[in-house]
CSV table of C-alpha atoms and ligand atoms in Angstrom, one decimal:
chain,number,residue,atom,x,y,z
A,223,MET,CA,0.0,0.0,0.0
A,224,SER,CA,1.2,3.5,-0.8
A,225,PHE,CA,0.3,6.9,0.8
A,226,LYS,CA,-1.6,7.7,-2.4
A,227,ASP,CA,-3.9,4.7,-1.8
A,228,LEU,CA,-4.9,6.3,1.5
A,229,GLN,CA,-6.6,9.2,-0.4
A,230,LEU,CA,-4.2,11.8,0.9
A,231,ASN,CA,-4.2,14.9,-1.3
A,232,LYS,CA,-1.1,16.2,-3.2
A,233,THR,CA,-0.3,19.0,-0.7
A,234,ILE,CA,0.0,16.5,2.1
A,235,LEU,CA,1.7,13.9,0.0
A,236,LYS,CA,4.4,16.3,-1.0
A,237,ALA,CA,5.3,16.8,2.7
A,238,VAL,CA,5.2,13.1,3.3
A,239,THR,CA,7.6,12.4,0.4
A,240,GLU,CA,9.9,15.2,1.7
A,241,SER,CA,9.9,13.5,5.1
A,242,GLY,CA,11.3,10.5,3.4
A,243,TYR,CA,8.4,8.1,4.0
A,244,ASP,CA,7.9,5.6,1.2
A,245,THR,CA,5.1,3.4,2.6
A,246,PRO,CA,2.6,3.9,5.4
A,247,THR,CA,3.2,2.0,8.6
A,248,LEU,CA,0.5,-0.4,9.8
A,249,VAL,CA,-1.1,2.0,12.2
A,250,GLN,CA,-1.2,4.7,9.4
A,251,GLU,CA,-2.7,2.2,7.0
A,252,GLN,CA,-5.5,1.4,9.4
A,253,THR,CA,-6.1,4.8,11.0
A,254,ILE,CA,-5.8,7.4,8.2
A,255,PRO,CA,-9.0,6.2,6.3
A,256,LEU,CA,-11.0,6.1,9.5
A,257,VAL,CA,-10.0,9.6,10.5
A,258,LEU,CA,-10.7,10.9,7.0
A,259,ALA,CA,-14.2,9.3,7.2
A,260,GLY,CA,-14.8,11.3,10.4
A,261,LYS,CA,-14.9,8.3,12.7
A,262,ASP,CA,-13.9,8.2,16.4
A,263,VAL,CA,-10.9,5.9,16.9
A,264,ILE,CA,-9.3,4.1,19.8
A,265,ALA,CA,-5.9,3.0,18.8
A,266,SER,CA,-3.5,0.8,20.7
A,267,ALA,CA,-0.1,1.9,19.3
A,268,GLN,CA,3.3,2.7,20.9
A,269,THR,CA,5.7,5.4,20.0
A,270,GLY,CA,7.8,4.3,17.1
A,271,THR,CA,4.9,2.8,15.2
A,272,GLY,CA,4.3,6.1,13.2
A,273,LYS,CA,1.2,6.9,15.2
A,274,THR,CA,1.8,10.7,15.1
A,275,ALA,CA,1.5,10.8,11.4
A,276,ALA,CA,-1.4,8.4,11.6
A,277,PHE,CA,-3.5,11.2,13.2
A,278,ALA,CA,-1.6,14.3,12.0
A,279,LEU,CA,-1.8,13.6,8.2
A,280,PRO,CA,-5.6,13.0,8.0
A,281,ILE,CA,-6.3,15.9,10.4
A,282,LEU,CA,-4.3,18.2,8.3
A,283,GLN,CA,-6.1,17.0,5.2
A,284,LEU,CA,-9.6,17.5,6.8
A,285,LEU,CA,-8.6,21.1,7.9
A,286,PHE,CA,-7.1,21.9,4.6
A,287,ASP,CA,-10.1,20.7,2.6
A,288,LYS,CA,-12.6,22.6,4.7
A,289,GLN,CA,-10.5,25.7,4.9
A,290,MET,CA,-10.6,26.1,1.1
A,291,GLU,CA,-14.4,26.2,1.3
A,292,SER,CA,-14.7,28.9,4.0
A,293,LYS,CA,-12.8,32.1,4.5
A,294,LYS,CA,-13.4,32.3,8.3
A,295,GLY,CA,-10.6,33.7,10.4
A,296,LYS,CA,-8.3,31.2,12.2
A,297,LYS,CA,-10.0,29.2,15.0
A,298,ILE,CA,-8.6,26.2,16.9
A,299,ARG,CA,-10.1,23.3,14.9
A,300,ALA,CA,-7.8,20.5,16.0
A,301,LEU,CA,-6.6,20.0,19.6
A,302,ILE,CA,-4.1,17.4,20.6
A,303,ILE,CA,-3.6,16.7,24.3
A,304,SER,CA,-0.2,15.2,25.3
A,305,PRO,CA,0.9,14.2,28.8
A,306,THR,CA,4.5,15.7,28.6
A,307,ARG,CA,6.1,18.8,27.2
A,308,GLU,CA,8.6,16.9,25.2
A,309,LEU,CA,6.0,14.8,23.5
A,310,ALA,CA,3.9,17.9,22.8
A,311,ILE,CA,6.9,19.6,21.2
A,312,GLN,CA,7.6,16.6,19.1
A,313,ILE,CA,4.0,16.3,17.9
A,314,SER,CA,4.0,20.0,17.0
A,315,GLN,CA,7.2,19.6,15.0
A,316,ASN,CA,5.6,16.8,13.1
A,317,PHE,CA,2.5,18.9,12.4
A,318,LYS,CA,4.7,21.7,11.1
A,319,THR,CA,6.6,19.4,8.8
A,320,TYR,CA,3.5,17.8,7.4
A,321,SER,CA,1.7,21.1,6.9
A,322,ALA,CA,4.7,22.7,5.2
A,323,HIS,CA,2.7,23.3,1.9
A,324,THR,CA,-0.5,24.5,3.5
A,325,ASN,CA,-1.2,27.8,5.4
A,326,LEU,CA,-2.4,25.9,8.5
A,327,LYS,CA,-0.8,27.2,11.7
A,328,THR,CA,0.3,25.0,14.5
A,329,MET,CA,1.3,26.0,18.0
A,330,VAL,CA,2.4,24.1,21.1
A,331,ILE,CA,1.2,25.0,24.7
A,332,PHE,CA,2.9,23.7,27.8
A,333,GLY,CA,3.6,24.7,31.4
A,334,GLY,CA,6.9,25.5,33.0
A,335,THR,CA,7.7,28.4,30.7
A,336,SER,CA,6.4,31.9,30.4
A,337,ILE,CA,2.8,32.1,29.4
A,338,GLU,CA,3.0,35.5,27.5
A,339,PRO,CA,4.5,34.3,24.2
A,340,GLN,CA,1.9,31.5,24.1
A,341,ILE,CA,-0.9,34.2,24.6
A,342,ASP,CA,0.6,36.3,21.8
A,343,LEU,CA,0.6,33.4,19.4
A,344,LEU,CA,-2.9,32.4,20.3
A,345,LYS,CA,-4.1,35.9,19.7
A,346,LYS,CA,-2.7,35.9,16.2
A,347,GLY,CA,-4.9,32.8,15.4
A,348,VAL,CA,-3.9,29.2,15.0
A,349,ASP,CA,-5.7,26.1,13.5
A,350,ILE,CA,-4.0,23.4,15.5
A,351,VAL,CA,-3.0,23.4,19.1
A,352,ILE,CA,-0.9,20.7,20.8
A,353,ALA,CA,-1.1,21.1,24.6
A,354,THR,CA,-0.4,19.6,27.9
A,355,PRO,CA,-3.5,19.6,30.1
A,356,GLY,CA,-2.6,22.0,32.9
A,357,ARG,CA,-1.5,25.0,30.9
A,358,LEU,CA,-4.3,24.6,28.4
A,359,LEU,CA,-6.9,24.8,31.3
A,360,ASP,CA,-5.0,27.8,32.7
A,361,LEU,CA,-5.4,29.6,29.4
A,362,HIS,CA,-9.0,28.6,29.2
A,363,LYS,CA,-9.7,29.9,32.7
A,364,GLN,CA,-8.1,33.2,31.7
A,365,ASP,CA,-10.5,33.3,28.7
A,366,ILE,CA,-7.6,33.4,26.3
A,367,ILE,CA,-8.3,30.1,24.5
A,368,ASN,CA,-11.6,29.3,22.8
A,369,LEU,CA,-12.3,25.6,22.2
A,370,ASP,CA,-15.8,26.1,20.7
A,371,TYR,CA,-14.6,25.4,17.1
A,372,VAL,CA,-12.6,22.2,17.8
A,373,GLU,CA,-13.5,19.6,15.2
A,374,THR,CA,-11.0,16.9,16.1
A,375,LEU,CA,-9.7,16.1,19.5
A,376,VAL,CA,-6.8,13.7,20.0
A,377,LEU,CA,-5.8,12.3,23.4
A,378,ASP,CA,-2.3,10.9,22.9
A,379,GLU,CA,-0.6,8.5,25.3
A,380,ALA,CA,-3.9,8.2,27.2
A,381,ASP,CA,-2.5,5.5,29.6
A,382,LEU,CA,0.4,7.8,30.6
A,383,MET,CA,-2.0,10.7,30.9
A,384,LEU,CA,-4.1,8.7,33.4
A,385,ASP,CA,-1.0,7.4,35.2
A,386,MET,CA,0.1,11.0,35.7
A,387,GLY,CA,-3.2,11.9,37.3
A,388,PHE,CA,-4.7,13.9,34.5
A,389,ILE,CA,-8.0,12.2,34.4
A,390,ASP,CA,-10.0,15.2,35.7
A,391,ASP,CA,-8.2,17.7,33.5
A,392,VAL,CA,-8.8,15.4,30.4
A,393,THR,CA,-12.5,15.1,31.2
A,394,LYS,CA,-12.8,18.9,31.6
A,395,ILE,CA,-11.1,19.5,28.3
A,396,VAL,CA,-13.3,17.0,26.5
A,397,ARG,CA,-16.4,18.9,27.9
A,398,LEU,CA,-15.0,22.2,26.8
A,399,CYS,CA,-14.9,21.1,23.2
A,400,PRO,CA,-18.1,20.8,21.1
A,401,GLU,CA,-20.3,17.8,21.5
A,402,ASN,CA,-20.2,16.8,17.9
A,403,LYS,CA,-16.4,16.7,17.6
A,404,GLN,CA,-14.4,13.7,16.3
A,405,THR,CA,-12.3,12.1,19.1
A,406,LEU,CA,-9.2,10.0,18.6
A,407,LEU,CA,-7.6,8.2,21.5
A,408,PHE,CA,-4.1,6.7,21.3
A,409,SER,CA,-2.6,4.6,24.0
A,410,ALA,CA,0.4,2.3,24.2
A,411,THR,CA,-1.4,0.0,26.6
A,412,MET,CA,-5.1,-0.5,27.1
A,413,PRO,CA,-5.7,-1.1,30.8
A,414,TYR,CA,-9.2,-1.0,32.2
A,415,LYS,CA,-9.1,2.7,33.1
A,416,VAL,CA,-8.3,3.7,29.5
A,417,GLU,CA,-11.1,1.5,28.2
A,418,GLN,CA,-13.4,3.2,30.7
A,419,LEU,CA,-12.3,6.7,29.6
A,420,ALA,CA,-12.8,5.7,26.0
A,421,THR,CA,-16.3,4.3,26.6
A,422,SER,CA,-17.2,7.6,28.3
A,423,ILE,CA,-16.0,10.0,25.6
A,424,LEU,CA,-15.9,8.2,22.2
A,425,LYS,CA,-18.9,7.7,20.0
A,426,SER,CA,-19.1,4.2,18.3
A,427,PRO,CA,-15.3,4.1,18.0
A,428,GLU,CA,-13.4,2.0,15.5
A,429,ARG,CA,-10.6,0.0,17.0
A,430,VAL,CA,-7.0,0.0,15.7
A,431,GLU,CA,-4.4,-2.3,17.2
A,432,VAL,CA,-0.8,-2.7,16.3
A,433,THR,CA,2.0,-4.6,18.0
A,434,PRO,CA,0.3,-5.9,21.1
A,435,THR,CA,2.2,-4.8,24.2
A,436,SER,CA,3.0,-8.4,25.1
A,437,SER,CA,5.2,-9.0,22.0
A,438,ALA,CA,8.8,-7.9,22.7
A,439,ALA,CA,10.5,-6.4,19.7
A,440,LYS,CA,11.9,-9.0,17.4
A,441,ASN,CA,15.2,-7.1,16.6
A,442,VAL,CA,16.2,-6.9,20.2
A,443,SER,CA,18.4,-9.4,21.8
A,444,GLN,CA,17.7,-9.6,25.5
A,445,VAL,CA,20.2,-10.5,28.3
A,446,LEU,CA,19.5,-10.8,32.0
A,447,TYR,CA,22.1,-10.3,34.8
A,448,TYR,CA,21.3,-11.4,38.3
A,449,VAL,CA,23.2,-9.1,40.6
A,450,PRO,CA,23.1,-7.8,44.2
A,451,LYS,CA,21.5,-4.4,44.4
A,452,ARG,CA,24.7,-2.9,45.9
A,453,ASN,CA,26.8,-4.1,42.9
A,454,LYS,CA,24.6,-2.8,40.2
A,455,ILE,CA,26.8,0.3,39.6
A,456,GLU,CA,29.9,-1.8,39.4
A,457,LEU,CA,28.2,-4.2,37.0
A,458,CYS,CA,27.1,-1.2,34.9
A,459,LEU,CA,30.7,0.1,34.8
A,460,HIS,CA,32.1,-3.3,34.0
A,461,LEU,CA,29.7,-3.8,31.1
A,462,LEU,CA,30.2,-0.2,29.7
A,463,ARG,CA,34.0,-1.0,29.7
A,464,ASN,CA,33.7,-4.4,28.1
A,465,THR,CA,30.4,-5.1,26.5
A,466,ILE,CA,27.9,-2.3,25.9
A,467,LYS,CA,28.8,0.1,23.1
A,468,GLY,CA,27.2,2.8,21.1
A,469,ASN,CA,24.2,4.9,22.0
A,470,ILE,CA,22.8,3.7,25.3
A,471,LEU,CA,19.6,4.5,27.1
A,472,ILE,CA,19.6,3.5,30.8
A,473,PHE,CA,16.4,3.3,32.7
A,474,ARG,CA,16.1,3.9,36.4
A,475,ARG,CA,12.9,3.9,38.5
A,476,THR,CA,13.5,7.1,40.4
A,477,LYS,CA,14.8,10.6,39.8
A,478,PHE,CA,17.2,10.2,42.7
A,479,GLY,CA,18.6,7.0,41.1
A,480,VAL,CA,19.0,8.8,37.7
A,481,ASP,CA,21.0,11.6,39.4
A,482,LYS,CA,23.2,9.2,41.4
A,483,LEU,CA,24.1,7.1,38.4
A,484,GLU,CA,24.8,10.1,36.3
A,485,GLN,CA,27.3,11.4,38.9
A,486,THR,CA,29.1,8.0,39.0
A,487,LEU,CA,29.3,7.7,35.3
A,488,LEU,CA,30.5,11.3,34.9
A,489,LYS,CA,33.2,10.7,37.5
A,490,ASN,CA,34.3,7.7,35.4
A,491,GLY,CA,34.7,9.8,32.3
A,492,TYR,CA,31.6,8.8,30.4
A,493,LYS,CA,29.6,11.3,28.3
A,494,VAL,CA,26.3,11.2,30.0
A,495,GLU,CA,23.1,13.2,30.0
A,496,SER,CA,20.0,12.6,32.1
A,497,PHE,CA,16.4,13.2,31.8
A,498,HIS,CA,13.7,13.3,34.4
A,499,GLY,CA,10.6,15.3,35.5
A,500,ASP,CA,12.4,17.5,38.0
A,501,LYS,CA,14.7,19.0,35.4
A,502,SER,CA,13.7,22.3,33.9
A,503,GLN,CA,12.3,22.3,30.4
A,504,SER,CA,15.4,23.9,28.9
A,505,ASP,CA,17.7,21.3,30.7
A,506,ARG,CA,15.6,18.5,29.3
A,507,GLN,CA,15.7,19.9,25.8
A,508,ALA,CA,19.5,20.5,26.1
A,509,ALA,CA,20.1,16.9,27.3
A,510,LEU,CA,18.1,15.4,24.5
A,511,GLY,CA,19.8,17.6,22.0
A,512,LYS,CA,23.3,16.6,23.2
A,513,PHE,CA,22.3,12.9,23.0
A,514,LYS,CA,20.8,13.2,19.6
A,515,HIS,CA,23.8,15.1,18.2
A,516,GLY,CA,26.4,12.7,19.6
A,517,GLN,CA,27.9,15.0,22.4
A,518,ALA,CA,26.8,12.3,24.8
A,519,ASN,CA,26.3,8.6,24.1
A,520,ILE,CA,24.6,7.7,27.4
A,521,LEU,CA,21.2,9.0,28.4
A,522,ILE,CA,19.8,8.0,31.8
A,523,ALA,CA,16.1,8.5,32.3
A,524,THR,CA,13.0,7.6,34.2
A,525,ASP,CA,10.1,5.8,32.4
A,526,VAL,CA,7.8,8.8,32.4
A,527,ALA,CA,10.5,11.2,31.1
A,528,ALA,CA,11.6,8.8,28.4
A,529,ARG,CA,8.1,7.8,27.2
A,530,GLY,CA,7.3,9.1,23.8
A,531,ILE,CA,10.7,10.6,23.1
A,532,ASP,CA,11.8,9.7,19.6
A,533,ILE,CA,15.5,8.8,19.6
A,534,ASP,CA,16.8,7.1,16.5
A,535,GLU,CA,19.5,4.5,16.4
A,536,LEU,CA,19.8,3.3,20.0
A,537,ASP,CA,22.2,0.5,20.2
A,538,ALA,CA,21.3,-0.6,23.7
A,539,VAL,CA,18.8,-0.2,26.5
A,540,VAL,CA,19.8,-0.9,30.1
A,541,ASN,CA,17.2,-1.8,32.7
A,542,PHE,CA,19.3,-0.7,35.6
A,543,ASP,CA,16.2,-1.2,37.8
A,544,MET,CA,13.7,-3.8,36.7
A,545,PRO,CA,10.3,-2.2,36.0
A,546,ASN,CA,7.5,-3.3,38.3
A,547,ILE,CA,4.9,-3.1,35.5
A,548,PRO,CA,5.7,-5.9,32.9
A,549,GLU,CA,4.4,-3.8,29.9
A,550,THR,CA,7.0,-1.1,30.8
A,551,TYR,CA,9.7,-3.7,30.0
A,552,VAL,CA,8.3,-4.2,26.5
A,553,HIS,CA,8.2,-0.4,26.0
A,554,ARG,CA,11.7,0.1,27.3
A,555,ILE,CA,13.4,-2.5,25.2
A,556,GLY,CA,11.3,-1.5,22.2
A,557,ARG,CA,13.3,1.8,22.2
A,558,THR,CA,16.1,-0.1,20.5
A,559,GLY,CA,16.0,-2.5,17.5
A,560,ARG,CA,13.9,-0.1,15.4
A,561,ALA,CA,13.5,0.2,11.7
A,562,GLY,CA,15.4,-2.9,10.8
A,563,HIS,CA,18.3,-2.3,13.1
A,564,PHE,CA,19.4,-4.7,15.8
A,565,GLY,CA,19.7,-3.7,19.4
A,566,THR,CA,20.4,-5.3,22.8
A,567,SER,CA,18.7,-4.9,26.1
A,568,PHE,CA,20.7,-5.5,29.3
A,569,SER,CA,18.6,-6.1,32.5
A,570,PHE,CA,19.9,-6.0,36.0
A,571,CYS,CA,17.8,-8.0,38.4
A,572,SER,CA,18.5,-8.0,42.2
A,573,ALA,CA,16.9,-10.4,44.7
A,574,ASP,CA,13.9,-8.2,45.4
A,575,GLU,CA,13.2,-7.8,41.7
A,576,LYS,CA,12.9,-11.5,40.8
A,577,THR,CA,9.1,-11.4,40.9
A,578,TYR,CA,9.1,-8.6,38.3
A,579,VAL,CA,11.2,-10.8,36.0
A,580,LYS,CA,8.7,-13.6,36.5
A,581,SER,CA,5.8,-11.3,35.4
A,582,ILE,CA,7.7,-10.0,32.5
A,583,GLN,CA,8.6,-13.5,31.2
A,584,GLN,CA,4.9,-14.5,31.6
A,585,LEU,CA,3.8,-11.4,29.6
A,586,ILE,CA,6.3,-11.9,26.7
A,587,ASN,CA,6.0,-15.6,26.9
A,588,THR,CA,9.8,-15.9,26.7
A,589,GLN,CA,12.6,-16.8,29.1
A,590,ILE,CA,15.1,-14.0,29.0
A,591,PRO,CA,18.6,-15.5,28.5
A,592,VAL,CA,20.7,-15.1,31.7
A,593,GLU,CA,24.3,-14.1,31.5
A,594,ASP,CA,26.2,-15.8,34.4
A,595,ASP,CA,29.7,-14.8,33.4
A,596,HIS,CA,30.2,-11.6,35.2
A,597,PRO,CA,32.1,-10.6,38.4
A,598,TYR,CA,29.0,-9.8,40.6
A,599,PRO,CA,26.8,-12.9,40.7
A,600,LEU,CA,23.7,-12.6,43.0
A,601,ASP,CA,24.1,-15.9,44.8
A,602,PRO,CA,27.1,-17.8,43.6
A,603,GLN,CA,26.6,-20.8,46.0
A,604,ALA,CA,23.1,-21.5,44.9
A,605,LYS,CA,23.5,-20.9,41.2
A,606,PRO,CA,22.2,-24.0,39.3
A,607,ILE,CA,23.9,-25.1,36.2
A,608,ILE,CA,22.7,-27.6,33.6
A,609,HIS,CA,24.9,-30.6,33.8
A,610,THR,CA,24.6,-33.4,31.3
A,611,SER,CA,25.5,-36.8,32.6
A,612,LYS,CA,27.7,-38.8,30.2
A,613,LYS,CA,26.3,-42.1,31.4
A,614,THR,CA,22.6,-41.5,31.0
A,615,GLY,CA,22.6,-38.4,28.8
A,616,SER,CA,20.0,-37.0,31.2
A,617,LYS,CA,20.1,-33.4,32.4
A,618,HIS,CA,20.1,-32.5,36.1
A,619,LYS,CA,20.7,-29.3,38.0
A,620,LYS,CA,23.7,-29.1,40.3
A,621,GLY,CA,24.6,-26.4,42.8
A,622,ARG,CA,27.8,-24.6,41.8
A,623,LYS,CA,30.6,-24.4,44.3
A,624,GLY,CA,32.6,-21.1,44.2
A,625,GLN,CA,32.7,-18.4,41.5
A,626,GLY,CA,34.7,-17.6,38.4
A,627,SER,CA,33.2,-19.8,35.8
A,628,LYS,CA,34.8,-19.2,32.5
A,629,SER,CA,31.7,-20.4,30.7
A,630,LYS,CA,30.3,-17.9,28.1
A,631,LYS,CA,27.1,-19.8,27.7
A,632,LYS,CA,23.8,-18.1,28.5
A,633,ARG,CA,21.5,-19.8,31.0
A,634,TRP,CA,17.8,-20.3,30.2
A,635,TYR,CA,15.5,-20.2,33.3
B,884,AMP,P1,5.9,8.0,16.1
B,884,AMP,O1,5.5,6.6,16.4
B,884,AMP,O2,4.9,8.9,15.6
B,884,AMP,O3,6.7,8.6,17.2
B,884,AMP,O4,7.0,7.9,14.9
B,884,AMP,C1,8.2,7.3,15.0
B,884,AMP,C2,9.2,7.7,13.9
B,884,AMP,O5,8.8,7.2,12.6
B,884,AMP,C3,9.3,9.2,13.6
B,884,AMP,O6,10.6,9.6,13.5
B,884,AMP,C4,8.6,9.4,12.3
B,884,AMP,O7,9.2,10.5,11.6
B,884,AMP,C5,8.8,8.1,11.6
B,884,AMP,N1,7.8,7.7,10.6
B,884,AMP,C6,6.5,7.9,10.7
B,884,AMP,N2,5.8,7.4,9.7
B,884,AMP,C7,6.7,6.9,8.8
B,884,AMP,C8,6.7,6.2,7.6
B,884,AMP,N3,5.5,5.9,7.0
B,884,AMP,N4,7.8,5.7,7.1
B,884,AMP,C9,9.0,6.0,7.7
B,884,AMP,N5,9.1,6.6,8.9
B,884,AMP,C10,8.0,7.1,9.5
């Protein structure tokens, strides 16, 4: 299938070609015709599937076609709600790229920066607004933003939005838009609370589902290291020296953990940037810029901060802390091994995280290969090895005495 088959007009197709896209991705193939037909859509798609263009292209086409019919001044006719500032900026950049040959105007609204420039831009008139919920509601309270003309509302990363406690804000925003609008809901996972939200706000929605969360990326080779919590930093340094190369994204569960690891890696001479919710907007943009432009090859982040951020060509993902939500593991490792490239995920599991690994393995229906051959084993005395008896040919487990195995073989639990 080509973009032409999706009934996109020449103006939009020109921008698509200039973006270097040859063929639509699966989510685009399925979503674009539905949006063009004016349907409400609930789509289960992660970042990296091309979901932004899946809603941006048809929205632009709808706005462009109608605009040619009427000569009304600019009103906000498409509203995209995003949970984080970075994602909002990224979406707005995509809209600007795809609308290059139209006179449609896009702006991005988010908190943590001065409100005045945003007010000035709004007053000049825009067609498309991409916003985080809090700042949008602030502007509405001040009577600066009018949502009466919204024709299409997009809720992007709905699961994250709910995890971040935006449910009331989102419900308010939905109510501030006209009743007869088209609503599109995108979510990486579909937990019950997202389904509930969808039921309450979408009208006879069409469903789109690509890459179920339980399927770990095919191009990612996964390795698991059992290691005492206190030795994780040493293991990380050991692997950075010997094994993990290229552009690396390291996940930690807490902001404190991110900062601590950043300090250690910097002291050891690595080029590191970090990314979490307590950093200022400009610091986060600067960190991302340095990583993308090669001034740093290691980025340490929390899940929320990293979600939705589009980084090309990651060679490795490190789960320094195991995620307690199994779907998060799939999202994390899916950050590498994209677009036909191969990537590796390195997971560090301490004793208290073994239950997380169990749930992850159940979800992905795969045993993650275990690497035993490292200097910081979790429990060297109790480590079982597969031993083949020469006499019977049968396999049995045997407790290993002492450390320092030279075996390079991976263990399958
Ligand atoms: P997204 O899932 O929207 O974050 O998109 C992930 C990446 O895929 C972005 O860098 C897009 O520019 C890129 N992309 C989107 N659609 C296509 C396509 N049809 N072909 C190639 N790349 C694409």
